[in-house]
CSV table of C-alpha atoms and ligand atoms in Angstrom, one decimal:
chain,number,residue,atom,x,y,z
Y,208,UNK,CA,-11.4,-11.9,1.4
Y,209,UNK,CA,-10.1,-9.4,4.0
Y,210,UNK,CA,-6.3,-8.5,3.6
Y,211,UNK,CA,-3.5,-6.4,4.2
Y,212,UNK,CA,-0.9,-5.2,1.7
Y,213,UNK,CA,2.9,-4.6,3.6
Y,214,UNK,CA,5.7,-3.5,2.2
Y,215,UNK,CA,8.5,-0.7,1.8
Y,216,UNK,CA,7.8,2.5,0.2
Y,217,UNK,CA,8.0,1.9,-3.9
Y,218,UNK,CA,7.9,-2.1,-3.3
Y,219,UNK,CA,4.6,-2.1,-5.5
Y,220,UNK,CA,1.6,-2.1,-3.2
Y,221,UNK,CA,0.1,0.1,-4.7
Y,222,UNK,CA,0.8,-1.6,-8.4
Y,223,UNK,CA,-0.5,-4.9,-7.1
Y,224,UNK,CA,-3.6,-3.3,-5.1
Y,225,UNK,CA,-5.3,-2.7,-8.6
Y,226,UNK,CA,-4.9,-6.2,-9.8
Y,227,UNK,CA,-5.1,-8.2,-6.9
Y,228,UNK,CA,-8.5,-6.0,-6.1
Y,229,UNK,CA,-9.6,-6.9,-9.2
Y,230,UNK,CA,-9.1,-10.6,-9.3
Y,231,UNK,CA,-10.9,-10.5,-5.9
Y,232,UNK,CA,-13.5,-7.7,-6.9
Y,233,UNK,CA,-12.9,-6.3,-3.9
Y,234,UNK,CA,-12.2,-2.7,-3.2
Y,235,UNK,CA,-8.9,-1.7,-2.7
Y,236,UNK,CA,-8.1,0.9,0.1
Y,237,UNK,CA,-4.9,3.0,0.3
Y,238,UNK,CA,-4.9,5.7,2.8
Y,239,UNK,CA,-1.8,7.3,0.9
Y,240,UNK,CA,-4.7,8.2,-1.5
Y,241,UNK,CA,-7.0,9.0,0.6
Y,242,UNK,CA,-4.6,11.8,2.2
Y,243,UNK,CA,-3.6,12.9,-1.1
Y,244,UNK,CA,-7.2,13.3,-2.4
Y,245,UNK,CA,-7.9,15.5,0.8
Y,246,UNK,CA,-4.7,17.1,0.2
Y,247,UNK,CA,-5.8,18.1,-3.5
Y,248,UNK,CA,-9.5,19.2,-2.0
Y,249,UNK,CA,-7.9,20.8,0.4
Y,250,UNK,CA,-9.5,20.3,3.4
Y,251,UNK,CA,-8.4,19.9,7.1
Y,252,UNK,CA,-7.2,16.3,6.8
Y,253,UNK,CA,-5.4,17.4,4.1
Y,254,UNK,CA,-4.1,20.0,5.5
Y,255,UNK,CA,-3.1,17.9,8.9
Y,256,UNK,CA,-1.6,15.5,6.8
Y,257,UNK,CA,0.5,16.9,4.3
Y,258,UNK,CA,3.2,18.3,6.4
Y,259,UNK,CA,4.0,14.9,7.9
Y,260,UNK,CA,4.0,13.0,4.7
Y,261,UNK,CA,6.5,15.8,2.6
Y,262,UNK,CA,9.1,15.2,5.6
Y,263,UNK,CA,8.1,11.5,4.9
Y,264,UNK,CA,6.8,11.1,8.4
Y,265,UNK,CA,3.6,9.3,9.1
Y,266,UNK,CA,0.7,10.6,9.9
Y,267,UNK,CA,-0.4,10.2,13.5
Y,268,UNK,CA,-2.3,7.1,14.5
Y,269,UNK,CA,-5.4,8.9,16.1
Y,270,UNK,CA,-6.1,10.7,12.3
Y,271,UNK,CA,-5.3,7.5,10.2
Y,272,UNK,CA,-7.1,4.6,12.1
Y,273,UNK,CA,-10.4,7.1,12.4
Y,274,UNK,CA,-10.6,7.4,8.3
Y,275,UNK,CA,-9.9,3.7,7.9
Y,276,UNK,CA,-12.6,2.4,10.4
Y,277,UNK,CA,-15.5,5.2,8.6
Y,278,UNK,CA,-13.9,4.0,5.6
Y,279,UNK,CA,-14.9,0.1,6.8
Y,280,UNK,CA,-18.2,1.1,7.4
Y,281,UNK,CA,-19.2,1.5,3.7
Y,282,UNK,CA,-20.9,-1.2,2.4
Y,283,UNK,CA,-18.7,-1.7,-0.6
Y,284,UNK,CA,-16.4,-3.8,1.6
Y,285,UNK,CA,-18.8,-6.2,2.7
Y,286,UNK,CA,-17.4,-9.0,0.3
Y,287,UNK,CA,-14.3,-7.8,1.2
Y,288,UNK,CA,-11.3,-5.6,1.5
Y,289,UNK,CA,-7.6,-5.2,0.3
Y,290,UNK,CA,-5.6,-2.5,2.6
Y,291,UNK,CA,-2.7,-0.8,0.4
Y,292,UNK,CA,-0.4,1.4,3.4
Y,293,UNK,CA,-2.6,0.3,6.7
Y,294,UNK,CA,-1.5,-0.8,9.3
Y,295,UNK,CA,1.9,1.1,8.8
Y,296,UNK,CA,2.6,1.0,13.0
Y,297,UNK,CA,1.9,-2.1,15.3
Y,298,UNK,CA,-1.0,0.2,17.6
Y,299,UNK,CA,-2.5,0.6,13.8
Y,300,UNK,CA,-2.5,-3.1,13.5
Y,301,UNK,CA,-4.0,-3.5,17.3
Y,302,UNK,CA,-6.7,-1.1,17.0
Y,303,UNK,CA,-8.0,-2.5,13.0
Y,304,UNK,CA,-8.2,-5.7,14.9
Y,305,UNK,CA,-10.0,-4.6,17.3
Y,306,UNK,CA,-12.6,-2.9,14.8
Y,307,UNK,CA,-13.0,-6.2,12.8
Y,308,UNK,CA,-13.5,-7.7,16.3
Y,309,UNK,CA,-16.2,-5.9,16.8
Y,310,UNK,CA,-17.3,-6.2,12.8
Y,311,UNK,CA,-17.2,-9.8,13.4
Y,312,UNK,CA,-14.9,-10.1,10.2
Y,313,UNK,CA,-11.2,-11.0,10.8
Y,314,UNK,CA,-8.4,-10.5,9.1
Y,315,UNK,CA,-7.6,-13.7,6.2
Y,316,UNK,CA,-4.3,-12.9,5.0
Y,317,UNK,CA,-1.4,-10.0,5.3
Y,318,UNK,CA,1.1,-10.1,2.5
Y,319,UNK,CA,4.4,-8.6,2.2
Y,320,UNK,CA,6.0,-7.2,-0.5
Y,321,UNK,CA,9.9,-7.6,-0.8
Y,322,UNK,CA,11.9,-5.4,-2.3
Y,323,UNK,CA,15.6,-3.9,-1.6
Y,324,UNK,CA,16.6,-0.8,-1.1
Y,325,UNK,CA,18.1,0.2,-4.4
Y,326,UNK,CA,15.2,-1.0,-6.4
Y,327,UNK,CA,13.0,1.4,-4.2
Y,328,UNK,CA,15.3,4.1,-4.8
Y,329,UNK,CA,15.0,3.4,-8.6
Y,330,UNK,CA,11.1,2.7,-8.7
Y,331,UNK,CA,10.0,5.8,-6.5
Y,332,UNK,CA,12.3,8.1,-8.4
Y,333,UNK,CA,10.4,7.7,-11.9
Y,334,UNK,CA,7.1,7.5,-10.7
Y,335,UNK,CA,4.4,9.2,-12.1
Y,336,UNK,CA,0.9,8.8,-11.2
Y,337,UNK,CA,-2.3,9.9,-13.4
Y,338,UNK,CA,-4.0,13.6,-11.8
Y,339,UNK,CA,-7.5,11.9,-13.3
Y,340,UNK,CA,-7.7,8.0,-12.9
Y,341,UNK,CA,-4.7,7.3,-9.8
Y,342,UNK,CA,-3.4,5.1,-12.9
Y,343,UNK,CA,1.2,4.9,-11.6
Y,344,UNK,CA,3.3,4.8,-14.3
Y,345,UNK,CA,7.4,5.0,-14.5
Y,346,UNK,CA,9.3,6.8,-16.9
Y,347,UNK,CA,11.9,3.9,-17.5
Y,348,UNK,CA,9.9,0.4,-16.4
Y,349,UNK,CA,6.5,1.2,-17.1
Y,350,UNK,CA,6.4,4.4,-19.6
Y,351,UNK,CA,3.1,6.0,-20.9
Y,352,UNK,CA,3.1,6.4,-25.2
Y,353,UNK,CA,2.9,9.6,-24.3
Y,354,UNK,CA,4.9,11.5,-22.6
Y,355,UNK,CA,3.6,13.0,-19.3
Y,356,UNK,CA,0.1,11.9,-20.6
Y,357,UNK,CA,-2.1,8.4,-18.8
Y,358,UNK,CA,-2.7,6.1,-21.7
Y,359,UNK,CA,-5.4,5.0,-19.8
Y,360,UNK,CA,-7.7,8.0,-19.8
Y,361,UNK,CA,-5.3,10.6,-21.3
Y,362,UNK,CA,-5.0,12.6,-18.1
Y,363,UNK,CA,-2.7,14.7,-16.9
Y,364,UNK,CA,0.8,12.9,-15.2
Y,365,UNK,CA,2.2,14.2,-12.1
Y,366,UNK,CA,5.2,13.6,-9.6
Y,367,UNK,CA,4.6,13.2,-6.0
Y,368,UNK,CA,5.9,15.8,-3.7
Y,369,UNK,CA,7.5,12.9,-1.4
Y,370,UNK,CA,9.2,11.3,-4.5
Y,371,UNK,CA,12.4,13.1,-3.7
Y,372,UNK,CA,16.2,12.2,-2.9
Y,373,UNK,CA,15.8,13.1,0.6
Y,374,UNK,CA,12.1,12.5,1.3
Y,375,UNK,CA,12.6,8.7,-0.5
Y,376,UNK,CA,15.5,8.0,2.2
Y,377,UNK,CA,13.7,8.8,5.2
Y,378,UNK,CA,10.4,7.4,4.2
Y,379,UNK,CA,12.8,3.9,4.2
Y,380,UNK,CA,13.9,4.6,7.5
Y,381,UNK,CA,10.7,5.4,9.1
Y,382,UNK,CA,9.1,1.5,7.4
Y,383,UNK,CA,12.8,0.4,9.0
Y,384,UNK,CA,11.9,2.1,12.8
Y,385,UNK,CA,8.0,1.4,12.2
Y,386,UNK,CA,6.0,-0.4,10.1
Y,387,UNK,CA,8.2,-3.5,9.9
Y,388,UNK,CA,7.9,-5.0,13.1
Y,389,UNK,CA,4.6,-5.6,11.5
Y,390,UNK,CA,6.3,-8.0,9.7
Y,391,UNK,CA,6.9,-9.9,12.9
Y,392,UNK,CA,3.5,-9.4,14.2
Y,393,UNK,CA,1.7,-10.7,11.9
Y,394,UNK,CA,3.6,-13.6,11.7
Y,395,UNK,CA,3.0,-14.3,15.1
Y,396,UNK,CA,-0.9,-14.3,14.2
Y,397,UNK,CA,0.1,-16.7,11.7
Y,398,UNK,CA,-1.2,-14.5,9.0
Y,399,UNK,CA,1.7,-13.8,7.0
Y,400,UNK,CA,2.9,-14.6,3.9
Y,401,UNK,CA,5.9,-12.8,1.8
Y,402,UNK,CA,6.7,-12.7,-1.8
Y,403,UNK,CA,9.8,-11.2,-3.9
Y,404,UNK,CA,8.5,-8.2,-5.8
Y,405,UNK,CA,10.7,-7.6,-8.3
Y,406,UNK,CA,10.5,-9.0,-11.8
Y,407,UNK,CA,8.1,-7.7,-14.5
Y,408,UNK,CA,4.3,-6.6,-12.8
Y,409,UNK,CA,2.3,-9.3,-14.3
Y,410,UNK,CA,4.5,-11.8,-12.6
Y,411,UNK,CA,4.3,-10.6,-9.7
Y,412,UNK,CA,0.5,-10.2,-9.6
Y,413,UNK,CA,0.3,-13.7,-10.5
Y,414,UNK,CA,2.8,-14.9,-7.5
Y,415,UNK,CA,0.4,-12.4,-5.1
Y,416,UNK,CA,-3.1,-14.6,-6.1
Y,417,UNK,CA,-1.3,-17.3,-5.7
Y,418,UNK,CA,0.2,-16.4,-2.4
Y,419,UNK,CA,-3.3,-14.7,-1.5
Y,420,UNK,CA,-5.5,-17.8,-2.3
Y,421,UNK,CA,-3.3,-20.7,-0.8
Y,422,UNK,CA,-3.6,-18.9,2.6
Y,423,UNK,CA,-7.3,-18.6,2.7
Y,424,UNK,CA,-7.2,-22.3,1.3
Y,425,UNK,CA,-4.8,-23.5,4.1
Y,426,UNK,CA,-6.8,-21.4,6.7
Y,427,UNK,CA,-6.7,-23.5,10.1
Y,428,UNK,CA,-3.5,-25.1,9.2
Y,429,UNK,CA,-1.4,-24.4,12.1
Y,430,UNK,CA,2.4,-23.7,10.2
Y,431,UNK,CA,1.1,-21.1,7.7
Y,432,UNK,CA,4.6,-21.4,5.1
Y,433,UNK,CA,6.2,-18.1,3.7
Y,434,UNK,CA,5.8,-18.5,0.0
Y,435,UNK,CA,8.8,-16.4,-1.1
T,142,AP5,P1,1.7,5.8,0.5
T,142,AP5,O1,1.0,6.5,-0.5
T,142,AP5,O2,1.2,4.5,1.1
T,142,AP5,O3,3.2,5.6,0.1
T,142,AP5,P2,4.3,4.4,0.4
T,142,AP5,O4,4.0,3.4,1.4
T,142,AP5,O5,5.6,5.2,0.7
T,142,AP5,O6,4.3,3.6,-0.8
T,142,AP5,P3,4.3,4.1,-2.3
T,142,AP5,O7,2.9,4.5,-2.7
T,142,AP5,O8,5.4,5.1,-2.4
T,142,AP5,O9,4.8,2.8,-3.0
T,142,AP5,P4,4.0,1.5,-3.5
T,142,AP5,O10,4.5,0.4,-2.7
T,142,AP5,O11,2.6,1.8,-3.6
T,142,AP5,O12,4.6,1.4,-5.0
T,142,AP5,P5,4.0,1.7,-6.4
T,142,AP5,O13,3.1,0.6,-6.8
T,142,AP5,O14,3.5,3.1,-6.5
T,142,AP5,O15,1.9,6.8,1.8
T,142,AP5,C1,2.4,8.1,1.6
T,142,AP5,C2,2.5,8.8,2.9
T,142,AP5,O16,1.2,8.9,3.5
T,142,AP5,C3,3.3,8.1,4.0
T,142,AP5,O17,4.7,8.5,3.9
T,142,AP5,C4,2.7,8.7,5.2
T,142,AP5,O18,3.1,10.1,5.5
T,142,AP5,C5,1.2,8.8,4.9
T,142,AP5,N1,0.5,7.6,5.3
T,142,AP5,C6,-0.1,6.7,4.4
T,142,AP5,N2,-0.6,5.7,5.1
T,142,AP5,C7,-0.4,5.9,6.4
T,142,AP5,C8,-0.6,5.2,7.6
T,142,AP5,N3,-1.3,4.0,7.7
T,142,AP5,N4,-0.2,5.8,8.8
T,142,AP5,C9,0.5,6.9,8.8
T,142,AP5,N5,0.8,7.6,7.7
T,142,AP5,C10,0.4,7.1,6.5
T,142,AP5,O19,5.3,1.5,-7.4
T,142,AP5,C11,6.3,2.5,-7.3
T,142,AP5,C12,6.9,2.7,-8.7
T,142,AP5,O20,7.5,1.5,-9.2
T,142,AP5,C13,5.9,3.0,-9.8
T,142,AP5,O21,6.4,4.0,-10.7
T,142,AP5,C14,5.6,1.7,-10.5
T,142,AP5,O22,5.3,1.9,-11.9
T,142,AP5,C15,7.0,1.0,-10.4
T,142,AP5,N6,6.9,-0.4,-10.3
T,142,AP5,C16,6.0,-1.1,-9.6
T,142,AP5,N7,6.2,-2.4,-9.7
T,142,AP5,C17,7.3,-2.6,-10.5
T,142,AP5,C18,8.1,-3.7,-11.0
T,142,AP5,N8,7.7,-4.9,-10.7
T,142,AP5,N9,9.1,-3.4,-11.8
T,142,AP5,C19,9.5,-2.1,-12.1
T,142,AP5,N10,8.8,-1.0,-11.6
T,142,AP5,C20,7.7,-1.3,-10.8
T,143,MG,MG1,1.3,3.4,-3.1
């Protein structure tokens, strides 16, 4: 199962990624975290890359698709892959075609996340996301017992630099300019499939596998149906 994750920032992708990965025991693959790992290590990616995503810019395509095709080379996604955040631009989407081209492993399924605007705002606002295990938590919808502490492995909890007022608005009008054409795209390829994400997490986990296995099931059929 090889399949892409699109949506605005704060619609959930990254949420979903961890149980829809599961489900599929598949590894899941967001290059937000890959940058922000780098970022904490401090090394030249990281370096390269943070001042573009604290203006909420993206970072250019000739950095991102080069980690996400070494990143397709390890054997861990043989069985498969879920991308959380790539492609984010169409030449993204052109050129990880062309590397599963040459893979000889295509592309299943691309599913979008909806969400408005205001829920976003909402959402990206409270986040707080686990220093140790990546675990996202949100101080009104999702709240740790603890406060500022992961239930999951007790770590320490954190707010992302880009989780700002200003930062959060043009992060939504960069997807607006960029990334959703994608949307468009892919449906073209008759590849995608939408769902609403809003509602409580578990729901919309179980709409995604739903969404995610009826497309590989209907594979071939020539009027692929959005779901939402
Ligand atoms: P990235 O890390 O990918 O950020 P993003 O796309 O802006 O998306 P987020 O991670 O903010 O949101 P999400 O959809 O994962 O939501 P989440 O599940 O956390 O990218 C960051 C930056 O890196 C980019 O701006 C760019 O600079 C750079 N970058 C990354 N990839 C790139 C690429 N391919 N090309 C170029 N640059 C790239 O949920 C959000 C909150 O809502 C959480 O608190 C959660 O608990 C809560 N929540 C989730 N679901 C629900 C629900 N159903 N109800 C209530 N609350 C919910
Ligand atoms: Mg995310």
């Amino acid at each position: 199962m090889r399949m892409v994750l699109v949506g605005a920032p704060g619609a959930g992708k990254g949420t979903q990624a961890k149980y829809v990965a599961e489900h599929f025991t598949i590894p899941a693959i967001s290059t937000g975290d890959i940058f922000r790992a780098n970022i904490a290590d401090q090394t030249d990616l990281g370096k390269k890359a943070k001042r573009f995503m604290d203006a909420g810019d993206l970072v250019p395509d000739e950095v991102t698709i080069g980690i996400v095709r070494d990143r397709l080379a390890q054997p861990d996604t043989d069985p498969g892959f879920l991308l959380d955040g790539f492609p984010r631009t169409v030449p993204q989407a052109e050129e990880l075609g062309n590397i599963l081209d040459v893979m000889g492993t295509p592309l299943d399924v691309v599913l979008e996340l909806k969400v408005d605007d205001d829920e976003v705002v909402r959402r990206l606002s409270g986040r707080r996301t686990c220093r140790n295990c990546g675990h996202v938590w949100h101080v009104e919808f999702d709240p740790p017992s603890n406060e500022g502490r992961c239930d999951e492995c007790g770590g320490e909890l954190f707010q992302r630099d880009d989780d700002m007022p200003d930062t959060i608005r043009r992060r939504l009008e960069v997807y607006a300019e960029q990334t959703a054409p994608l949307v468009g795209y892919y449906r073209e390829a008759g590849l995608l499939r939408s769902i609403i994400s809003e509602g409580a997490v578990d729901e919309i986990t179980t709409r995604a596998i739903e969404a995610l296995e009826h497309a590989v099931e209907s594979q071939g059929d020539s009027q692929p149906a959005d779901v939402s």
